[in-house]
């Protein structure tokens, strides 16, 4: 096409982006979002589990407990569904490309292997991001719905009591319920959940660069996911053994990303901690992607 | 300049776990000149696909080397001018024909109005304009092969590698693909196609190479290879009944021997196509 002879094809973000968008399109058209509908159903079930709108016998304390329950349940569900999307969405990418031979048509164009791999990863990280955002919005809506109901109960109590109403107490109750709903630390918990899932997707991609079986990829990724949550405890247990510590260092400590329990109990999470954990995730992620590229560049197709 | 040059290109596949190595391609020396249509023939497993994959750097040679337009083929830049149609391609079933070509165009650095124009042009060229907005999951085998050809052409490459372009396609479809290859040749493209459908290759190729068990066993110009220099056939129209003896004795008088006298047969492919055209009035959706 060009008259002058081109001597070099550089790394192109535009090509990476084209592959990422294609990967995301695949997930959407293969109806990965059905998992999100499942999440919505679970959410509705949980939010309406305590269907009484009054404070009941437990009073205001009961209302706050129920908001805690919704948070606990939803953050747990986001973690599980996010894990499913990250692992299953990523594990099939390279096996599918090989099976459909589409990888041949892509790599026979002037496309670098690292562009292909990073494009695939970016597509899957975007899928996880979009899913997490959708789930977070649904979660927020459920929380607000519950909170508004309790605020109405407070208002009605005040109206019924008329002149005898304890306005100070009602104001304090309103304040506490609002604080429980609009908890900024929830954002931190979701942010760290995303970093964890992005790392999990990268690990799954790394596994799929040397295997050809999707089942194997999913199995290994699940194994790493679960051992990643146990590794923190294991480190304390075998703190003296050098060999054990070396092996344990290879498995990412995924439990550091789980701040949901602290959020629910109302313990403050300092931004410093969030930043530290995100840095840990980013460094780990970069290492995993570099390893994936190292293996993929040497793979015969 | 050669479009493709290989020197002692050799590929051994590890069979793994002590089962030894399979010699898939054995010291292939190939030269394909720019502008010609080269047919790589051979039975299944003779190394045709391996040769193409080596040239595209999808697998690496055990020894030897290959060049595309004099650029070593382990360089990404060597693929700027190559289009490839793999054997039995499936593509992304969830994309439409138009989206497929746009995706591949973007990979080649095209975008905007230029990309849209190119996509429309290619769909027209392979006769899929009407199927532009249909997903590939609903395409027939012949349509897939044609979108595959369009995909290989998206960046207007000078060289096309087609691995079994007509495998599994019906006679009309494969005739269409054949005509496309001839048009590409007329446009000055170099085409290398692998096939085991010999009649087709004979129609389109300038030169052929025959591979067997990874070795190039025969190579040359199709017309030269197929010409029987010892014999001459004359086809005569409307010869009166009694005149045949006179012709035969004239041949004998000149010192020749009449080996056979017969009515020429049409090919089954031609017969098939004629019958269908008569039935449909030549139209095809």
XYZ file of C-alpha atoms in Angstrom:
586
model
C 0.000 0.000 0.000
C 2.726 2.478 0.856
C 5.311 3.258 -1.712
C 8.311 3.457 0.574
C 9.447 0.189 2.007
C 8.595 -0.051 5.653
C 11.418 -1.432 7.752
C 9.843 -1.787 11.137
C 6.475 -2.528 12.727
C 6.300 -1.076 16.218
C 4.156 -1.976 19.185
C 0.710 -0.534 18.564
C -1.836 0.245 21.265
C -4.453 0.572 18.557
C -4.008 -3.077 17.603
C -4.089 -4.085 21.280
C -7.313 -2.131 21.636
C -8.858 -3.717 18.508
C -8.178 -7.171 19.961
C -9.486 -6.132 23.387
C -12.742 -4.810 21.927
C -13.149 -7.989 19.909
C -12.617 -10.074 23.052
C -15.205 -8.035 24.933
C -17.651 -8.356 22.012
C -17.198 -12.104 22.154
C -18.075 -12.207 25.854
C -21.151 -10.060 25.326
C -22.420 -12.027 22.347
C -21.682 -15.339 24.049
C -23.993 -14.053 26.770
C -21.581 -13.945 29.673
C -23.908 -11.276 31.094
C -26.367 -14.004 31.993
C -24.165 -14.527 35.057
C -24.979 -10.943 36.024
C -28.695 -11.640 35.766
C -28.135 -14.556 38.113
C -26.390 -12.140 40.456
C -29.360 -9.783 40.308
C -31.700 -12.615 41.283
C -29.508 -13.559 44.235
C -29.396 -9.927 45.270
C -33.148 -9.471 45.163
C -33.575 -12.645 47.174
C -31.138 -11.429 49.823
C -32.538 -7.915 50.064
C -36.049 -9.150 50.537
C -35.007 -11.856 52.953
C -35.979 -9.600 55.821
C -39.157 -8.389 54.262
C -40.674 -6.595 57.267
C -40.279 -2.864 56.916
C -40.658 -2.039 60.591
C -37.794 -2.126 63.045
C -39.440 -5.121 64.649
C -38.555 -6.103 68.171
C -34.878 -5.410 67.702
C -35.544 -1.728 67.030
C -32.970 0.482 65.372
C -30.191 -1.971 66.201
C -32.082 -4.566 64.144
C -32.218 -2.241 61.144
C -28.481 -1.634 61.252
C -27.902 -5.383 61.570
C -29.970 -5.968 58.470
C -28.027 -3.394 56.478
C -24.866 -5.171 57.593
C -26.358 -8.422 56.405
C -27.102 -6.974 52.958
C -23.542 -5.641 52.692
C -22.012 -8.890 53.841
C -24.121 -10.948 51.477
C -23.654 -8.684 48.469
C -19.901 -8.234 48.857
C -19.587 -12.010 49.162
C -21.745 -12.561 46.090
C -19.761 -9.968 44.098
C -16.577 -11.778 45.047
C -17.922 -15.173 43.953
C -19.587 -14.026 40.725
C -16.618 -11.823 39.883
C -14.328 -14.802 40.367
C -16.482 -16.901 38.027
C -16.442 -14.230 35.327
C -12.700 -13.591 35.685
C -11.736 -17.266 35.537
C -14.221 -18.674 33.030
C -14.083 -15.569 30.824
C -10.290 -15.751 30.601
C -9.681 -19.500 30.581
C -11.429 -19.993 27.228
C -9.740 -17.170 25.322
C -6.617 -18.861 24.005
C -8.067 -22.395 23.638
C -10.912 -20.910 21.550
C -8.527 -18.981 19.350
C -6.550 -22.152 18.714
C -9.586 -24.300 18.077
C -11.159 -21.847 15.638
C -7.761 -21.157 14.034
C -8.495 -17.460 14.275
C -5.135 -17.016 15.983
C -3.474 -17.937 12.664
C -5.295 -15.219 10.776
C -4.366 -12.649 13.436
C -0.706 -13.558 13.839
C -0.181 -13.855 10.092
C -0.952 -10.142 9.889
C 1.712 -7.676 11.013
C 0.698 -8.216 14.655
C 3.145 -8.872 17.466
C 2.458 -11.738 19.806
C 2.603 -9.435 22.820
C -0.061 -7.218 21.205
C -2.298 -10.244 20.815
C -1.740 -11.427 24.396
C -2.163 -8.003 26.008
C -5.218 -7.349 23.858
C -6.777 -10.560 25.083
C -5.930 -9.675 28.676
C -7.240 -6.135 28.355
C -10.511 -7.464 26.945
C -10.942 -9.811 29.847
C -9.968 -7.156 32.422
C -12.551 -4.835 30.869
C -15.187 -7.546 31.061
C -14.449 -7.978 34.771
C -14.536 -4.206 35.277
C -17.886 -3.775 33.535
C -19.363 -6.733 35.414
C -18.108 -5.408 38.724
C -19.514 -1.952 37.998
C -22.902 -3.395 37.088
C -22.931 -5.544 40.223
C -21.847 -2.578 42.345
C -24.665 -0.435 40.992
C -27.170 -3.192 41.738
C -25.668 -3.570 45.201
C -25.862 0.167 45.819
C -29.474 0.229 44.677
C -30.386 -2.641 47.013
C -28.676 -0.921 49.930
C -30.389 2.377 49.228
C -33.763 0.665 48.903
C -33.301 -0.968 52.320
C -32.009 2.260 53.889
C -34.885 4.359 52.524
C -37.365 1.938 54.010
C -35.826 2.330 57.461
C -35.706 6.114 57.108
C -39.416 6.068 56.322
C -40.071 4.042 59.469
C -38.214 6.683 61.490
C -40.271 9.446 59.882
C -43.540 7.619 60.480
C -42.646 7.009 64.112
C -42.061 10.735 64.534
C -45.372 11.592 62.826
C -47.335 9.095 64.931
C -45.867 10.397 68.153
C -46.896 13.941 67.205
C -45.879 16.452 69.851
C -44.319 13.810 72.095
C -41.794 12.820 69.435
C -38.169 12.557 70.466
C -36.785 14.594 67.580
C -33.215 14.371 68.776
C -33.330 10.579 68.877
C -34.955 10.464 65.417
C -32.211 12.698 63.994
C -29.530 10.454 65.490
C -31.228 7.353 64.038
C -31.503 8.967 60.596
C -27.842 9.895 60.778
C -26.732 6.388 61.714
C -28.787 4.738 58.952
C -27.480 7.221 56.367
C -23.917 6.528 57.481
C -24.473 2.792 57.177
C -25.795 3.180 53.608
C -23.331 5.772 52.332
C -20.216 4.064 53.611
C -17.190 5.323 51.650
C -15.220 2.293 52.722
C -17.476 0.180 50.507
C -15.804 1.848 47.521
C -12.409 0.814 48.885
C -13.618 -2.757 49.293
C -14.910 -2.832 45.696
C -11.718 -1.254 44.376
C -9.579 -3.905 46.025
C -11.978 -6.611 44.852
C -11.365 -5.393 41.295
C -7.586 -5.478 41.664
C -7.871 -9.015 43.002
C -10.038 -10.149 40.074
C -7.782 -8.446 37.516
C -4.849 -10.337 39.032
C -6.834 -13.567 38.979
C -7.644 -13.056 35.273
C -3.942 -12.507 34.526
C -3.025 -15.703 36.371
C -5.659 -17.619 34.400
C -4.239 -16.218 31.153
C -0.745 -17.256 32.234
C -1.960 -20.824 32.790
C -3.626 -20.875 29.365
C -0.414 -19.854 27.592
C 1.056 -23.294 28.191
C -2.020 -25.530 28.278
C -4.538 -26.253 25.550
C -7.405 -27.389 27.738
C -9.952 -24.977 29.092
C -10.920 -27.405 31.866
C -7.301 -27.532 33.010
C -7.091 -23.725 32.965
C -10.209 -23.358 35.092
C -9.086 -26.037 37.535
C -5.629 -24.530 38.053
C -7.043 -21.004 38.355
C -9.531 -22.151 40.985
C -6.760 -23.926 42.864
C -4.659 -20.761 42.872
C -7.679 -18.697 43.902
C -8.385 -20.834 46.943
C -4.771 -21.365 47.947
C -4.268 -17.622 47.493
C -6.764 -17.044 50.278
C -5.048 -19.522 52.577
C -1.513 -18.445 51.936
C -1.571 -15.641 54.519
C -2.472 -18.071 57.277
C 0.066 -20.591 56.003
C 2.835 -17.995 56.151
C 2.173 -17.428 59.836
C 2.058 -21.146 60.491
C 5.376 -21.958 58.763
C 7.148 -18.690 59.418
C 10.391 -20.442 60.426
C 10.841 -22.651 57.353
C 12.739 -20.867 54.578
C 11.690 -23.335 51.874
C 8.031 -23.041 52.778
C 8.252 -19.260 52.745
C 9.838 -19.317 49.302
C 7.102 -21.557 47.903
C 4.400 -19.502 49.558
C 5.823 -16.328 48.062
C 5.041 -17.686 44.587
C 1.341 -17.830 45.356
C -0.265 -14.389 45.536
C -1.678 -13.529 48.952
C -5.231 -12.818 47.855
C -6.521 -12.434 51.414
C -4.943 -8.974 51.639
C -7.552 -7.750 49.152
C -10.437 -8.905 51.316
C -11.438 -5.958 53.444
C -15.158 -6.703 53.308
C -15.259 -8.001 56.893
C -13.620 -4.858 58.239
C -15.997 -2.672 56.256
C -19.009 -4.509 57.586
C -17.786 -4.326 61.165
C -17.245 -0.613 60.647
C -13.468 -0.687 61.111
C -11.905 2.142 59.162
C -9.663 1.174 56.247
C -6.878 3.713 55.783
C -6.128 4.839 52.218
C -2.525 4.006 52.962
C -3.448 0.357 53.280
C -5.487 0.489 50.050
C -2.559 2.055 48.194
C -0.099 -0.508 49.572
C -2.293 -3.448 48.565
C -2.949 -1.973 45.118
C 0.773 -1.597 44.584
C 1.263 -5.228 45.630
C -1.427 -6.240 43.124
C 0.057 -4.128 40.327
C 3.561 -5.511 40.790
C 2.256 -9.070 40.903
C 0.101 -8.419 37.838
C 3.032 -7.050 35.847
C 5.142 -10.082 36.767
C 2.372 -12.504 35.777
C 1.798 -10.798 32.414
C 5.527 -10.726 31.725
C 5.716 -14.458 32.447
C 2.710 -15.102 30.197
C 4.338 -13.158 27.351
C 7.631 -14.993 27.920
C 5.904 -18.373 27.516
C 3.567 -17.326 24.706
C 6.369 -15.820 22.604
C 8.062 -19.232 22.554
C 4.966 -21.267 21.848
C 4.538 -22.960 18.490
C 1.013 -22.759 17.162
C 12.797 -10.304 -6.415
C 11.379 -13.591 -5.199
C 8.090 -13.388 -3.355
C 9.155 -16.393 -1.318
C 12.496 -18.041 -0.918
C 13.340 -20.916 1.371
C 16.705 -22.511 1.953
C 16.875 -26.026 3.339
C 13.765 -25.315 5.363
C 13.367 -28.232 7.759
C 10.849 -28.900 10.499
C 10.865 -31.758 12.963
C 8.019 -32.017 15.438
C 8.665 -33.492 18.851
C 6.145 -36.222 19.443
C 6.888 -36.065 23.135
C 7.713 -38.512 25.913
C 10.378 -40.463 24.070
C 8.312 -41.172 20.966
C 10.901 -39.495 18.811
C 10.514 -36.727 16.253
C 8.421 -36.468 13.133
C 10.128 -35.062 10.071
C 7.371 -32.857 8.647
C 9.456 -30.907 6.153
C 12.811 -31.973 4.796
C 15.247 -29.391 3.357
C 12.709 -27.497 1.260
C 14.237 -25.149 -1.303
C 11.479 -23.088 -2.809
C 11.504 -20.009 -4.984
C 8.241 -18.360 -5.913
C 8.572 -15.498 -8.353
C 6.584 -12.341 -7.927
C 3.349 -12.386 -9.938
C 2.987 -16.131 -10.382
C 0.456 -18.593 -9.039
C 2.264 -21.454 -7.394
C 0.527 -24.679 -6.414
C 1.860 -26.717 -3.543
C 0.496 -30.210 -4.003
C 0.706 -33.357 -1.999
C -1.295 -35.879 -0.023
C -2.485 -35.162 3.503
C 0.434 -34.911 5.884
C 2.988 -34.227 3.181
C 4.096 -30.946 4.780
C 2.101 -28.359 2.813
C 0.575 -26.666 5.855
C 3.833 -26.936 7.786
C 5.621 -25.104 4.994
C 3.056 -22.291 5.064
C 3.176 -22.052 8.870
C 6.962 -21.850 8.777
C 6.823 -19.042 6.236
C 4.353 -17.167 8.478
C 6.488 -17.742 11.585
C 3.683 -19.566 13.396
C 6.126 -22.420 14.006
C 9.902 -22.232 13.933
C 12.241 -24.125 11.616
C 14.475 -26.834 13.067
C 17.031 -25.698 10.502
C 17.091 -23.613 7.361
C 15.407 -20.278 6.749
C 12.746 -18.511 4.699
C 12.301 -15.009 3.292
C 9.245 -13.074 2.132
C 10.211 -10.427 -0.441
C 13.770 -10.802 0.855
C 12.794 -10.052 4.469
C 13.603 -12.873 6.919
C 10.264 -14.303 7.942
C 10.958 -14.193 11.682
C 10.563 -10.401 11.439
C 7.081 -8.976 12.015
C 7.653 -6.565 9.139
C 7.838 -9.502 6.706
C 4.094 -9.968 7.166
C 3.137 -6.483 5.976
C 2.585 -7.767 2.467
C 1.149 -11.226 3.164
C -2.435 -12.386 3.372
C -3.190 -15.834 4.742
C -6.237 -18.075 4.529
C -5.837 -21.051 6.890
C -7.241 -24.475 6.193
C -10.887 -24.819 7.299
C -11.127 -21.437 8.968
C -13.997 -20.721 11.325
C -13.379 -17.090 12.269
C -15.389 -15.360 14.971
C -18.858 -16.800 14.638
C -20.359 -13.978 16.705
C -19.214 -11.262 14.288
C -21.007 -10.293 11.081
C -19.204 -10.384 7.756
C -18.689 -6.616 7.812
C -17.435 -6.596 11.414
C -15.015 -9.398 10.635
C -13.363 -7.445 7.852
C -13.324 -4.264 9.951
C -11.568 -6.122 12.769
C -8.866 -7.497 10.486
C -8.505 -4.106 8.817
C -7.894 -2.468 12.208
C -5.187 -5.035 12.917
C -3.507 -3.805 9.779
C -3.637 -0.214 10.993
C -6.614 0.888 8.882
C -9.475 2.989 10.213
C -12.152 5.526 9.462
C -13.475 6.147 5.976
C -10.591 4.265 4.354
C -11.454 1.125 6.326
C -15.169 1.376 5.581
C -14.498 1.832 1.897
C -12.114 -1.101 1.804
C -14.606 -3.366 3.605
C -17.391 -2.488 1.156
C -15.035 -3.057 -1.762
C -13.963 -6.475 -0.502
C -17.509 -7.627 0.262
C -18.421 -6.680 -3.291
C -15.399 -8.489 -4.669
C -16.207 -11.790 -2.948
C -19.952 -11.409 -3.532
C -21.014 -11.091 0.099
C -22.450 -7.581 0.125
C -25.930 -8.968 0.796
C -24.623 -11.021 3.747
C -22.729 -8.109 5.292
C -24.871 -7.870 8.432
C -25.325 -11.584 9.005
C -23.283 -13.324 11.673
C -20.724 -15.826 10.448
C -22.468 -18.557 12.460
C -25.107 -18.486 9.709
C -22.642 -18.586 6.793
C -22.282 -21.617 4.542
C -18.914 -23.263 4.044
C -18.425 -21.538 0.711
C -19.312 -18.135 2.182
C -16.862 -18.669 5.041
C -14.137 -19.469 2.578
C -14.932 -16.304 0.625
C -14.972 -14.093 3.735
C -11.669 -15.771 4.593
C -10.279 -14.739 1.255
C -11.541 -11.179 1.784
C -9.916 -11.152 5.217
C -6.604 -12.198 3.695
C -6.895 -9.355 1.173
C -7.896 -6.603 3.598
C -4.543 -4.773 3.595
C -4.062 -5.290 -0.143
C -1.048 -7.597 0.245
C 1.256 -8.464 -2.628
C 1.408 -12.120 -1.642
C -1.401 -14.504 -0.720
C -0.997 -17.854 0.985
C -4.091 -19.995 0.621
C -4.207 -23.308 2.458
C -6.741 -25.589 0.747
C -8.916 -22.685 -0.423
C -11.585 -24.937 -1.920
C -11.673 -27.775 0.622
C -15.259 -28.691 1.414
C -16.738 -26.139 -0.992
C -19.276 -27.166 -3.646
C -18.283 -27.001 -7.354
C -19.919 -23.618 -7.934
C -18.264 -22.168 -4.866
C -14.911 -23.553 -5.824
C -15.318 -22.223 -9.352
C -15.961 -18.790 -7.848
C -12.854 -19.053 -5.720
C -10.878 -20.153 -8.739
C -12.112 -17.136 -10.705
C -11.133 -14.880 -7.805
C -7.620 -16.297 -7.801
C -7.364 -15.630 -11.521
C -8.520 -12.051 -10.975
C -5.897 -11.599 -8.277
C -3.282 -12.898 -10.637
C -4.439 -10.403 -13.269
C -3.977 -7.690 -10.617
C -0.348 -8.751 -10.310
C -0.588 -10.586 -6.984
C 1.542 -13.566 -6.154
C -0.512 -16.521 -4.955
C 0.644 -19.720 -3.297
C -2.054 -22.271 -2.799
C -1.920 -25.719 -1.333
C -4.383 -28.301 -2.493
C -4.952 -31.909 -3.292
C -7.672 -31.152 -5.837
C -5.539 -31.566 -8.906
C -7.954 -30.436 -11.607
C -8.340 -27.046 -9.968
C -4.638 -26.540 -9.570
C -4.103 -27.347 -13.213
C -6.522 -24.567 -14.154
C -4.995 -21.737 -12.150
C -1.350 -22.453 -11.415
C 1.646 -21.364 -13.438
C 3.997 -23.619 -11.546
C 3.556 -26.455 -9.127
C 5.645 -28.300 -6.589
C 4.709 -31.738 -5.347
C 5.503 -32.631 -1.756
C 5.580 -36.131 -0.377
C 6.597 -37.048 3.176
C 8.065 -33.590 3.620
C 10.227 -33.659 0.489
C 9.768 -31.743 -2.743
C 9.673 -34.548 -5.299
C 8.752 -32.623 -8.460
C 8.618 -28.995 -9.501
C 8.048 -27.127 -12.719
C 5.758 -25.193 -15.078
C 2.329 -26.765 -15.291
C 2.172 -26.487 -19.088
C 5.604 -28.059 -19.500
C 5.006 -30.818 -16.990
C 1.694 -31.844 -18.527
C 2.619 -31.597 -22.180
C 3.204 -34.944 -23.840
C 5.826 -33.988 -26.428
C 5.545 -37.331 -28.253
C 1.865 -36.999 -29.026
C -0.408 -34.549 -30.762
C -4.164 -34.405 -30.568
C -6.311 -32.762 -33.212
C -9.953 -32.024 -32.492
C -12.122 -31.821 -35.596
C -15.630 -30.450 -35.886
C -18.241 -31.703 -38.420
C -16.028 -34.273 -40.188
C -18.136 -36.149 -42.808
C -18.652 -39.821 -42.030
C -16.505 -41.199 -44.853
C -13.579 -38.824 -44.424
C -12.127 -40.462 -41.313
C -10.287 -43.149 -43.262
C -8.677 -40.507 -45.478
C -7.412 -38.604 -42.392
C -5.996 -41.765 -40.832
C -4.201 -42.784 -44.032
C -2.775 -39.254 -44.365
C -1.325 -39.614 -40.844
C 0.122 -43.023 -41.751
C 1.576 -41.679 -45.001
C 3.410 -38.962 -43.047
C 4.976 -41.608 -40.779
C 2.718 -41.144 -37.717
C 0.623 -43.719 -35.869
C -2.989 -43.148 -34.941
C -3.221 -44.184 -31.263
C -6.876 -43.442 -30.625
C -9.890 -41.845 -32.245
C -12.649 -40.798 -29.877
C -15.266 -38.188 -29.116
C -13.821 -35.723 -26.592
C -15.529 -35.830 -23.210
C -16.498 -32.845 -21.173
C -15.399 -32.829 -17.526
C -17.861 -33.819 -14.849
C -17.408 -30.371 -13.327
C -18.452 -28.638 -16.542
C -21.412 -30.973 -16.938
C -22.516 -30.303 -13.363
C -22.228 -26.543 -13.757
C -24.064 -26.557 -17.070
C -26.916 -28.584 -15.618
C -27.279 -26.213 -12.664
C -27.127 -23.116 -14.834
C -29.831 -24.497 -17.067
C -31.963 -25.190 -14.016
C -31.500 -21.817 -12.357
C -31.097 -19.689 -15.430
C -27.571 -18.957 -14.244
C -28.734 -16.998 -11.213
C -27.313 -17.678 -7.791
C -28.315 -15.973 -4.562
